[in-house]
mmCIF file of C-alpha atoms (C1' of nucleotides) in Angstrom:
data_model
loop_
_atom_site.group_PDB
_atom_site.id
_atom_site.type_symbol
_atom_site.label_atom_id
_atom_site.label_comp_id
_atom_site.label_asym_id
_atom_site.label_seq_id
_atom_site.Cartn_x
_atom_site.Cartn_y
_atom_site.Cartn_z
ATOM 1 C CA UNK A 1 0.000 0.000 0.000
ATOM 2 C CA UNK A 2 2.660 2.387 0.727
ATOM 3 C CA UNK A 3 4.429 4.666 -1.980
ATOM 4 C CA UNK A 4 7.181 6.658 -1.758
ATOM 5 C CA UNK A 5 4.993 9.680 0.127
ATOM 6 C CA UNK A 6 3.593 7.154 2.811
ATOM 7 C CA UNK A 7 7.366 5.579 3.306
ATOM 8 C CA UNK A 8 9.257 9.079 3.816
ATOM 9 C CA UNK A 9 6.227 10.326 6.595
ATOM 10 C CA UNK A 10 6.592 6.645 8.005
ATOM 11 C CA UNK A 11 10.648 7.529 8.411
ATOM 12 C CA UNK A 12 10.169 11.043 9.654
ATOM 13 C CA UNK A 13 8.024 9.883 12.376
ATOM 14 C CA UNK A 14 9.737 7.068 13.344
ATOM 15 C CA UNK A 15 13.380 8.223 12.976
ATOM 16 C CA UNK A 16 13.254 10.150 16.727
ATOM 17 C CA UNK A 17 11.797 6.941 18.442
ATOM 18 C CA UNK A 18 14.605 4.808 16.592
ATOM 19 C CA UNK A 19 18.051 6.853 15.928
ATOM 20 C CA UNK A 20 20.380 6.219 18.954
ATOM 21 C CA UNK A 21 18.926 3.634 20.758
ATOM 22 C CA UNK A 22 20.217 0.413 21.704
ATOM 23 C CA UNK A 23 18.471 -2.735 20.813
ATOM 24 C CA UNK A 24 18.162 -5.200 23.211
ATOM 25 C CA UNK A 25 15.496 -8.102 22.358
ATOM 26 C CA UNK A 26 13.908 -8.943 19.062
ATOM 27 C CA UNK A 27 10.370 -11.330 18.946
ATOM 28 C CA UNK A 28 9.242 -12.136 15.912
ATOM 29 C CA UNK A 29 6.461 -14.509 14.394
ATOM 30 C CA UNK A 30 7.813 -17.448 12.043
ATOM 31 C CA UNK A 31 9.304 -18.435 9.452
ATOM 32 C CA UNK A 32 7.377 -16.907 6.990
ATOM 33 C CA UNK A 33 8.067 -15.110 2.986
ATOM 34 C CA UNK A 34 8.447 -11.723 5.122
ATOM 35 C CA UNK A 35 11.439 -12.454 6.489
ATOM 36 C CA UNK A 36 14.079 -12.776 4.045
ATOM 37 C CA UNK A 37 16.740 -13.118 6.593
ATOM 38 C CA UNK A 38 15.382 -15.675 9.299
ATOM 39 C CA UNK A 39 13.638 -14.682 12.673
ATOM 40 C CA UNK A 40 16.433 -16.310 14.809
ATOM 41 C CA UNK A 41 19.252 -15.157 12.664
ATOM 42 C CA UNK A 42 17.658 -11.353 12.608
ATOM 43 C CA UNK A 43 16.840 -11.627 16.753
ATOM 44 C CA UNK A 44 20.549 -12.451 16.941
ATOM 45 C CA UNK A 45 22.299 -10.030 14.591
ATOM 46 C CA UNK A 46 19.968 -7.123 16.598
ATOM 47 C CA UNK A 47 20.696 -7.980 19.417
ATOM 48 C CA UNK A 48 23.205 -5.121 21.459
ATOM 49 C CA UNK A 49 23.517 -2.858 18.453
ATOM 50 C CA UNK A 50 23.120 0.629 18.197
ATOM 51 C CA UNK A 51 20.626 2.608 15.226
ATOM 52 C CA UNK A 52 22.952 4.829 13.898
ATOM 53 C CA UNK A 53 20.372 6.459 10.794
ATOM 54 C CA UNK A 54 17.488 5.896 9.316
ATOM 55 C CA UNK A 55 17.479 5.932 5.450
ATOM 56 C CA UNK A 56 14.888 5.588 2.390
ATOM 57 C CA UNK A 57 15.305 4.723 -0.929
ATOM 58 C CA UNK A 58 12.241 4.523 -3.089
ATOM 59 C CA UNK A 59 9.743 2.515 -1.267
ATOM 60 C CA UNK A 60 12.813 0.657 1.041
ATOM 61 C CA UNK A 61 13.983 1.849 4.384
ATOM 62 C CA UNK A 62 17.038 1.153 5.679
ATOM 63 C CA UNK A 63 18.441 1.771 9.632
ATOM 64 C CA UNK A 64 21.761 1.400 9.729
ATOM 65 C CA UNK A 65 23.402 -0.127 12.228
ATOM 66 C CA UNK A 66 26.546 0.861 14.431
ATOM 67 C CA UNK A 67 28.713 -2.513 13.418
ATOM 68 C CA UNK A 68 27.601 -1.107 9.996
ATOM 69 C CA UNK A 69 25.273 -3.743 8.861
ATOM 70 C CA UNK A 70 21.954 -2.428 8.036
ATOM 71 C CA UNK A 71 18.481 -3.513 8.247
ATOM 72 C CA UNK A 72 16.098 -3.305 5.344
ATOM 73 C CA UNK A 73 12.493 -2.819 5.803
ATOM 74 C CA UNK A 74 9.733 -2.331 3.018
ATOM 75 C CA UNK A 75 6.080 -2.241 3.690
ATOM 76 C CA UNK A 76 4.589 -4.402 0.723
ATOM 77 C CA UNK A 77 0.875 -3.166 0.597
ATOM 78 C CA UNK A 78 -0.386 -3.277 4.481
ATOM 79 C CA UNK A 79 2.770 -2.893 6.314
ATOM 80 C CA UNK A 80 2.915 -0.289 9.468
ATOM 81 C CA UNK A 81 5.585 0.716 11.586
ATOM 82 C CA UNK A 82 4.729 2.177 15.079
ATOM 83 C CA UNK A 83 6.172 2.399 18.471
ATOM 84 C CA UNK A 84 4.105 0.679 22.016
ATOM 85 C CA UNK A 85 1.131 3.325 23.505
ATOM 86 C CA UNK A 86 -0.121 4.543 19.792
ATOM 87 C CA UNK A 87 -3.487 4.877 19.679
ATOM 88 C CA UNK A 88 -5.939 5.480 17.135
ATOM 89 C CA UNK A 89 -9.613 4.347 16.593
ATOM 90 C CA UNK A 90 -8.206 2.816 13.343
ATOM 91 C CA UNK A 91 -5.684 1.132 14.572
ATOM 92 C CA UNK A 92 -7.185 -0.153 17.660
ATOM 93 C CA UNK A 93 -10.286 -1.261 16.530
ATOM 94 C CA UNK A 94 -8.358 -3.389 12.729
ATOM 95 C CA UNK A 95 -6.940 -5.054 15.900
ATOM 96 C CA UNK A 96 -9.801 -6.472 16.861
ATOM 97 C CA UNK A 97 -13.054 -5.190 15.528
ATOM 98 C CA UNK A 98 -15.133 -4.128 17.658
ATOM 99 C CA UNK A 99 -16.485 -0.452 19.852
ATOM 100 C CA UNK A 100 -13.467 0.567 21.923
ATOM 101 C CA UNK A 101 -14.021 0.183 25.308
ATOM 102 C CA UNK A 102 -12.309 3.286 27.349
ATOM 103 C CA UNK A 103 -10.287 0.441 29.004
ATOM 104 C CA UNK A 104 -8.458 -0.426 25.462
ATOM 105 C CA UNK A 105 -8.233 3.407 24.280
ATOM 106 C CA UNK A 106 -6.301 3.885 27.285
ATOM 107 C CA UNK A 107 -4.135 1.063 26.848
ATOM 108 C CA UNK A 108 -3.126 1.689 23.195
ATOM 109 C CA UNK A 109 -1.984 -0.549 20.756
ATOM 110 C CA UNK A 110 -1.208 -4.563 21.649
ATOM 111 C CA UNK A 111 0.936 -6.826 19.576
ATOM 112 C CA UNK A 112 -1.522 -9.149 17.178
ATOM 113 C CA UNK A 113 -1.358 -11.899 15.116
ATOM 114 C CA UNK A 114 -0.297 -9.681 12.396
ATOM 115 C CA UNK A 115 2.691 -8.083 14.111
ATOM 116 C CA UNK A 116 5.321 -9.668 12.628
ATOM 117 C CA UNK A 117 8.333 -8.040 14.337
ATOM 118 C CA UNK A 118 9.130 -6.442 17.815
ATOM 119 C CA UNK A 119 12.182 -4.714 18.586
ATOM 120 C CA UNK A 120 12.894 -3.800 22.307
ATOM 121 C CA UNK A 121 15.270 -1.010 23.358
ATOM 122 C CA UNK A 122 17.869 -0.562 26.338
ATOM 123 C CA UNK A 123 16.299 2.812 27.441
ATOM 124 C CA UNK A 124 12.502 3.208 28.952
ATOM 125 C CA UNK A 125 11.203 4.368 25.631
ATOM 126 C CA UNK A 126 8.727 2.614 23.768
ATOM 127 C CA UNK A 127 9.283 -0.972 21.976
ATOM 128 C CA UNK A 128 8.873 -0.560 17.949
ATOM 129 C CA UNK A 129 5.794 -2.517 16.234
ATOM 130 C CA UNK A 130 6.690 -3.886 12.629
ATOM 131 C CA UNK A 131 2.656 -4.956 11.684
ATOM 132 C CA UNK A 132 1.689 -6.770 8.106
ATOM 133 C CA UNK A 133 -1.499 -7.944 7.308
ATOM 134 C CA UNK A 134 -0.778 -9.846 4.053
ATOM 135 C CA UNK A 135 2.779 -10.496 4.593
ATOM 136 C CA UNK A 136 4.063 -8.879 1.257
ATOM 137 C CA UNK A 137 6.666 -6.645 3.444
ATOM 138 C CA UNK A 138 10.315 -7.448 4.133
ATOM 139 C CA UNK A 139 12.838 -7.496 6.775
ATOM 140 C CA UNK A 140 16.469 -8.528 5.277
ATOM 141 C CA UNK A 141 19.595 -7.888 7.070
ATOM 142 C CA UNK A 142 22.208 -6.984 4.916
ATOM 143 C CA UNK A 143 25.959 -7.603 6.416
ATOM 144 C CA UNK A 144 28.453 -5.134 6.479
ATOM 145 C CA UNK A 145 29.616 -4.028 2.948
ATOM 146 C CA UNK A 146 27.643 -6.534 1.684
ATOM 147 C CA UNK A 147 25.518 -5.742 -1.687
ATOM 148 C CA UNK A 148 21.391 -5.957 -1.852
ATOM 149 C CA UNK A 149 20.041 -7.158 -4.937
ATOM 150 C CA UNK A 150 16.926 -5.376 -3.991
ATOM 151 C CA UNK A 151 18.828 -1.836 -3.651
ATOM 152 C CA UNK A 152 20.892 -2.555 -6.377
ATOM 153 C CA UNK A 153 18.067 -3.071 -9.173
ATOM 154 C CA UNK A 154 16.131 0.317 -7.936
ATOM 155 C CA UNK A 155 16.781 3.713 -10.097
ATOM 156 C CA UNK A 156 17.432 7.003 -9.018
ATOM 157 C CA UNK A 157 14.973 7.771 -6.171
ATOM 158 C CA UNK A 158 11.767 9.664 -7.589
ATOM 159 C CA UNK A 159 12.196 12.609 -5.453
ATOM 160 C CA UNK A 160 15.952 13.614 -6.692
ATOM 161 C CA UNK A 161 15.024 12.170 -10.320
ATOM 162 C CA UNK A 162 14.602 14.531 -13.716
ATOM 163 C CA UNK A 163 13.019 14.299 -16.741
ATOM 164 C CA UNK A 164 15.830 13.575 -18.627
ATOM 165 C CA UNK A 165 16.454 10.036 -16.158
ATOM 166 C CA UNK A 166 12.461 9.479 -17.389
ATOM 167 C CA UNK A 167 13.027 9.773 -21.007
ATOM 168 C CA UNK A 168 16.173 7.642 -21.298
ATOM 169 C CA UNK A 169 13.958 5.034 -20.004
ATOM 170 C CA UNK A 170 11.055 5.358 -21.667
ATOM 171 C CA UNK A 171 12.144 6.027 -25.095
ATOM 172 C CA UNK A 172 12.949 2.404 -25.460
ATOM 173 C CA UNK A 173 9.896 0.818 -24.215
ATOM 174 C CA UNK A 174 7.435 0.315 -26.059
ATOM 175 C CA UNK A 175 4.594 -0.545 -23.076
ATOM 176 C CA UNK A 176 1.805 2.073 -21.538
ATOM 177 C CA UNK A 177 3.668 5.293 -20.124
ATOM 178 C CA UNK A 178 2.678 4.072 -16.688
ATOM 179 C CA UNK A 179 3.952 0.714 -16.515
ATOM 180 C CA UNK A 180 7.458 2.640 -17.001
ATOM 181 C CA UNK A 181 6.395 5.172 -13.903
ATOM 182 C CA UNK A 182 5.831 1.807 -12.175
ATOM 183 C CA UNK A 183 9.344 0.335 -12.598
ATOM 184 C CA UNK A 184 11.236 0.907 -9.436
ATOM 185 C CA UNK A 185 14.802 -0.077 -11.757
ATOM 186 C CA UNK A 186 13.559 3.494 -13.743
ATOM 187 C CA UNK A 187 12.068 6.150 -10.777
ATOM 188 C CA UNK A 188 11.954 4.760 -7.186
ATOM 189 C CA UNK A 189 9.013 5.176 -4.823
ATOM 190 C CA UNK A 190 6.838 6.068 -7.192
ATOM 191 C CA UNK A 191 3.467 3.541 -6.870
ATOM 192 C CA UNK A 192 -0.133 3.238 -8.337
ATOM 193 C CA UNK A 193 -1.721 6.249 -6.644
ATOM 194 C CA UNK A 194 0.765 8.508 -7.821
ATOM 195 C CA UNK A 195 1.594 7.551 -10.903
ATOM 196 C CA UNK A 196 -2.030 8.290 -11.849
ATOM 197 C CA UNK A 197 -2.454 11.361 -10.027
ATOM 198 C CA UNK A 198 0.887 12.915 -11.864
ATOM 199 C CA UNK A 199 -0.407 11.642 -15.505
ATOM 200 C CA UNK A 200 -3.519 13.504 -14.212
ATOM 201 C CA UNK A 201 -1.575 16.825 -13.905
ATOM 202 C CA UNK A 202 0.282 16.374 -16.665
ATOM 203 C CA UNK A 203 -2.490 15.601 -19.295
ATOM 204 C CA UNK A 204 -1.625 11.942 -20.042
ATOM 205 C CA UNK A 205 -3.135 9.108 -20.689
ATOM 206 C CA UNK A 206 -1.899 6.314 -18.901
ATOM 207 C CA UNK A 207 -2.010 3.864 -21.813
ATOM 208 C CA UNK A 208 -0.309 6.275 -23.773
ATOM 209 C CA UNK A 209 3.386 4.527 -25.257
ATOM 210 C CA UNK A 210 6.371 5.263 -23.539
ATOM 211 C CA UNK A 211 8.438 5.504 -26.496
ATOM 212 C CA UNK A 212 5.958 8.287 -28.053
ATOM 213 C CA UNK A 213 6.210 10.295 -24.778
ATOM 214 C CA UNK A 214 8.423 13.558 -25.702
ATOM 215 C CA UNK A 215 11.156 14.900 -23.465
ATOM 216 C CA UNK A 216 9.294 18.030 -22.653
ATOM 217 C CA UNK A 217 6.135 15.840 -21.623
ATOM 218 C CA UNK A 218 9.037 13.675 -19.400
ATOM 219 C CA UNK A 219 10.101 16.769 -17.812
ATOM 220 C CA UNK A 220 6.738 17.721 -17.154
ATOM 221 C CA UNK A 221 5.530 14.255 -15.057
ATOM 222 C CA UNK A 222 8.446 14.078 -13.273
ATOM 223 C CA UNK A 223 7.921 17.877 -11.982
ATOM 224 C CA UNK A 224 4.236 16.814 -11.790
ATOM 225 C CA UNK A 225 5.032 13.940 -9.538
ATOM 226 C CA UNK A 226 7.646 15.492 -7.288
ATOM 227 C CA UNK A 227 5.189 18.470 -6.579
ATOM 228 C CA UNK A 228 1.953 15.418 -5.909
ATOM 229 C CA UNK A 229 4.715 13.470 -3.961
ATOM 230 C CA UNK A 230 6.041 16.341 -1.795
ATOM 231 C CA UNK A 231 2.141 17.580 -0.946
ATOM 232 C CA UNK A 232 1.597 13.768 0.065
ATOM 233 C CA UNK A 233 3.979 14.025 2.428
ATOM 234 C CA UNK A 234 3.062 17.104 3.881
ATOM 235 C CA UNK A 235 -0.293 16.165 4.399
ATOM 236 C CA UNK A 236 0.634 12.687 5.987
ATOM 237 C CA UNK A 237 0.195 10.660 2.971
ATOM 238 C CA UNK A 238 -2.898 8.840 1.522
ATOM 239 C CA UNK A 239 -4.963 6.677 3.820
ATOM 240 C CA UNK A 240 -7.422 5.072 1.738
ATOM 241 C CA UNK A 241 -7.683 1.506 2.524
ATOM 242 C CA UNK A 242 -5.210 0.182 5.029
ATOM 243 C CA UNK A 243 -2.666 3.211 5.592
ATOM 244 C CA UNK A 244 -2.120 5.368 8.958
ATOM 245 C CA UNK A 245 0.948 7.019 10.102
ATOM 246 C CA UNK A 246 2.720 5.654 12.740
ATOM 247 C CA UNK A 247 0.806 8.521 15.686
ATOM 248 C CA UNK A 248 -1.859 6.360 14.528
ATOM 249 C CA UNK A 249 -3.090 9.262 12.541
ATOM 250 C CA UNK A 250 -4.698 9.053 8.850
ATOM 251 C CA UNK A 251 -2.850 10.820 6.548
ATOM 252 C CA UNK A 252 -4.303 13.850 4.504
ATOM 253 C CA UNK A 253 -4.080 13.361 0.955
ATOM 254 C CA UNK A 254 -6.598 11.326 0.253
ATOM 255 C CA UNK A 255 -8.788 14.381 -0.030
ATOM 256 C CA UNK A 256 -6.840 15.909 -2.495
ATOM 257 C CA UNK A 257 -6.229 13.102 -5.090
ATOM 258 C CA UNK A 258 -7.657 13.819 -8.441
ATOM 259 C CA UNK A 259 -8.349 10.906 -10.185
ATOM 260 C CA UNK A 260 -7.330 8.037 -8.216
ATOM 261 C CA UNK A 261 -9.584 5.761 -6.646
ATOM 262 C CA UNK A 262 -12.993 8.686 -8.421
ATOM 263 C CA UNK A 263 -14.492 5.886 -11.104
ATOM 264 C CA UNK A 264 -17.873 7.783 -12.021
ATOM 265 C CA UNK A 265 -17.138 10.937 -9.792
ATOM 266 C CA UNK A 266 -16.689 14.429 -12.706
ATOM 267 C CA UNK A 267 -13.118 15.414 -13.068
ATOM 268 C CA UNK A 268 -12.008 18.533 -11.310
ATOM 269 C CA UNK A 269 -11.333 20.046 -14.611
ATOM 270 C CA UNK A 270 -13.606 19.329 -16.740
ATOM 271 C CA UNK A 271 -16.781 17.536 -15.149
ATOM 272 C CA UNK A 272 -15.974 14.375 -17.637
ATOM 273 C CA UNK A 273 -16.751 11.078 -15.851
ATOM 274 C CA UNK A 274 -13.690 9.373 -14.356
ATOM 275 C CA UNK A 275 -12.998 6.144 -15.568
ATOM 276 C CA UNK A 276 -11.011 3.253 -14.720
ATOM 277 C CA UNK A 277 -9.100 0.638 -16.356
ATOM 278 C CA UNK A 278 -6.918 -2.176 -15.725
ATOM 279 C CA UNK A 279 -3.197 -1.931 -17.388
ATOM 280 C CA UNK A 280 0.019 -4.223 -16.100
ATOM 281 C CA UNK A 281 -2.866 -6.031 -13.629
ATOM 282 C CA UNK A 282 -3.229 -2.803 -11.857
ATOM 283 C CA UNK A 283 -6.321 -0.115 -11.147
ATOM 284 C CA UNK A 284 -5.934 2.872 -13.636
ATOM 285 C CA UNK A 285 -8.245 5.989 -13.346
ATOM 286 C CA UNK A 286 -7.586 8.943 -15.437
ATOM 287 C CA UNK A 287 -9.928 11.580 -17.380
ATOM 288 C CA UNK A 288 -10.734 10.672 -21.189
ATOM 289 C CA UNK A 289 -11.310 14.350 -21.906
ATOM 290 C CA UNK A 290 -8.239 15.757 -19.843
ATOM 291 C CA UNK A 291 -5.883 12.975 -20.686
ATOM 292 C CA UNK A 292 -4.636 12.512 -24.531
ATOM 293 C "C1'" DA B 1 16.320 -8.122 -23.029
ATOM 294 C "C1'" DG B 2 11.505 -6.841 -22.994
ATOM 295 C "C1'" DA B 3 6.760 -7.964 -22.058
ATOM 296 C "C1'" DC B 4 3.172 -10.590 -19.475
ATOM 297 C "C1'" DT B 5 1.149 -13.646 -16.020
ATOM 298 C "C1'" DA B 6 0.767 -15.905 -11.896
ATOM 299 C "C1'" DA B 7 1.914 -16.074 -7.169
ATOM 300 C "C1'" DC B 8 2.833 -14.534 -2.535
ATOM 301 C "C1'" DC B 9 -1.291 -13.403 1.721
ATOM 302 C "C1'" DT B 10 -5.426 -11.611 4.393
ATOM 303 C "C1'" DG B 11 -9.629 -9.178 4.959
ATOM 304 C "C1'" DA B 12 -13.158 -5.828 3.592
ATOM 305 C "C1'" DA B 13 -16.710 -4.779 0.470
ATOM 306 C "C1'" DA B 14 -19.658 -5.763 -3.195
ATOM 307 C "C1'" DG B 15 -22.637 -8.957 -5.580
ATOM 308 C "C1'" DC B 16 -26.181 -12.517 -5.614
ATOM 309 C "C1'" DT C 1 -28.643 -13.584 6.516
ATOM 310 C "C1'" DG C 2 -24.995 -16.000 4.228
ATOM 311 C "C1'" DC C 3 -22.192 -17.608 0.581
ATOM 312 C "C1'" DT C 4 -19.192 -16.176 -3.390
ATOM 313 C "C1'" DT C 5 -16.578 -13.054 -5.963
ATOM 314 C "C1'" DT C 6 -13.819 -9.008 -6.482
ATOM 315 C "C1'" DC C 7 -10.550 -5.947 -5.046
ATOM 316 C "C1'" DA C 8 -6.457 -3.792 -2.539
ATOM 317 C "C1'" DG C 9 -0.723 2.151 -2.156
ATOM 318 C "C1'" DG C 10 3.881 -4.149 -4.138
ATOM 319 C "C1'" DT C 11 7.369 -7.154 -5.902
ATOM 320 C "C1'" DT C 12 9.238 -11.191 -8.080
ATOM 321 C "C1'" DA C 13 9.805 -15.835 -10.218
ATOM 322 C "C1'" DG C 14 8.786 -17.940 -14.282
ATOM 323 C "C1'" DT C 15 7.402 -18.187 -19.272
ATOM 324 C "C1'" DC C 16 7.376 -16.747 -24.090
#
DNA sequence: AGACTAACCTGAAAGC
DNA sequence: TGCTTTCAGGTTAGTC
């Protein structure tokens, strides 16, 4: 579910409760695809060491660690990262279902079934809540100086990218425009929501071929998604299914999205019905009349 | 190499 | 009410 917006929020809040603490315990669930490097090998390597930073690259965080290994984290569609004594209605009550009693409001947020990894600190601060509904997140420790094939296929990260890195891409492909935007090896972080919201802005149709896409029009959607990806993350990011910030909060720029997610609503433009298609398996919306 | 599909999971919402 | 189908902010292994 997360995209590059909902990733960097997720690392600004949880940076503070992480950077310069010492780790003392690790509990994790089992064996499972979500943990590339094993529990027991992951509750061992964490155990004693130090955060030093906490990075992001595309839709992949990283928190480096003092003996210089680091740990790689990535959400997948429903993964959450919060620290002990959150609470939200949302979060609370995905936990179990029901009205909140006053008793549970009070007590915050409690490890479930779907909290996947627990890291304990040293310090009286709070313990740090790794939760993932459908298991399509990742936790790999990568050793010191050692390469990640993950990392190492991603392009330049969205937010630093131009239109030129766009265009060098896309010239060659001949696929829909937005299949490219979805390639993490061409512009990382950037993820179904706002891919369409930046073809949106930019007068695009989705479907339209990469390799007819013009440098000027590359130029364009990459300014177009920087400026959609930067108000994201100002507002908090887009809670629209599964996604709240780490306070437990919902983000903000769900409200403001254009197209994504409005099948049958007018476009903000132009009144024209939204519609929505499928292209590369995915959800598409975009406006017929605003989009060529 | 580039292009597509199926698969990894769980749960909410829509459809009948 | 209840059973079935569809859908979901992602990535990757496998096939042509």
């Amino acid at each position: 579910m997360p995209e590059l917006p909902e990733v960097e929020v997720t690392r600004r809040k949880i940076a503070p409760h992480l950077v310069g603490r010492r780790i003392v315990e690790v509990l994790t669930t089992k064996p499972s695809y979500f943990f590339v490097t094993k529990p027991a090998a992951l509750a061992k390597a964490l155990a004693g060491k130090r955060v030093e930073a906490l990075t992001r690259h595309g839709k992949y965080l990283l928190a480096v660690l003092d003996d210089e290994q680091r740990l790689l984290l990535h959400l997948g569609m429903t993964g959450q990262l919060f620290t002990a004594g959150v609470t939200s209605p949302r979060l609370l009550s995905s936990t179990k279902g029901g009205a909140l009693t006053p008793e549970a409001q009070a007590a915050g947020f409690r490890p479930d079934k779907h909290t996947h990894l627990e890291i304990r600190f040293s310090d009286e601060g709070p313990t740090l809540y790794f939760r993932d509904t459908r298991k399509f997140g990742k936790v790999e420790l990568l050793a010191k100086a050692a390469s990640s094939k993950r990392l190492e296929k991603l392009g330049i990260d969205a937010l630093s990218a131009t239109g030129a890195d766009l265009y060098r891409a896309a010239k060659k492909r001949r696929i829909a425009i937005k299949t490219v935007l979805l390639d993490q090896g061409v512009l990382a972080g950037v993820g179904n929501i706002y891919a369409d919201e930046g073809l949106f802005v930019t007068g695009i149709k989705p479907t339209k071929r990469a390799d007819k896409v013009t440098a000027a029009q590359c130029d364009a959607l990459v300014a177009a998604l920087q400026k959609v990806m930067l108000r994201s993350i100002e507002t908090g990011g887009s809670s629209i299914s599964d996604y709240v910030q780490p306070d437990g909060q919902d983000g903000g720029y769900q409200n403001e999205r254009r197209v994504y997610a409005r099948k049958g609503e007018p476009c903000s433009v132009c009144r024209t019905t939204i519609k929505r298609t499928v292209l590369a398996t995915r959800s598409t919306f975009y406006c017929p009349s605003c989009q060529k």
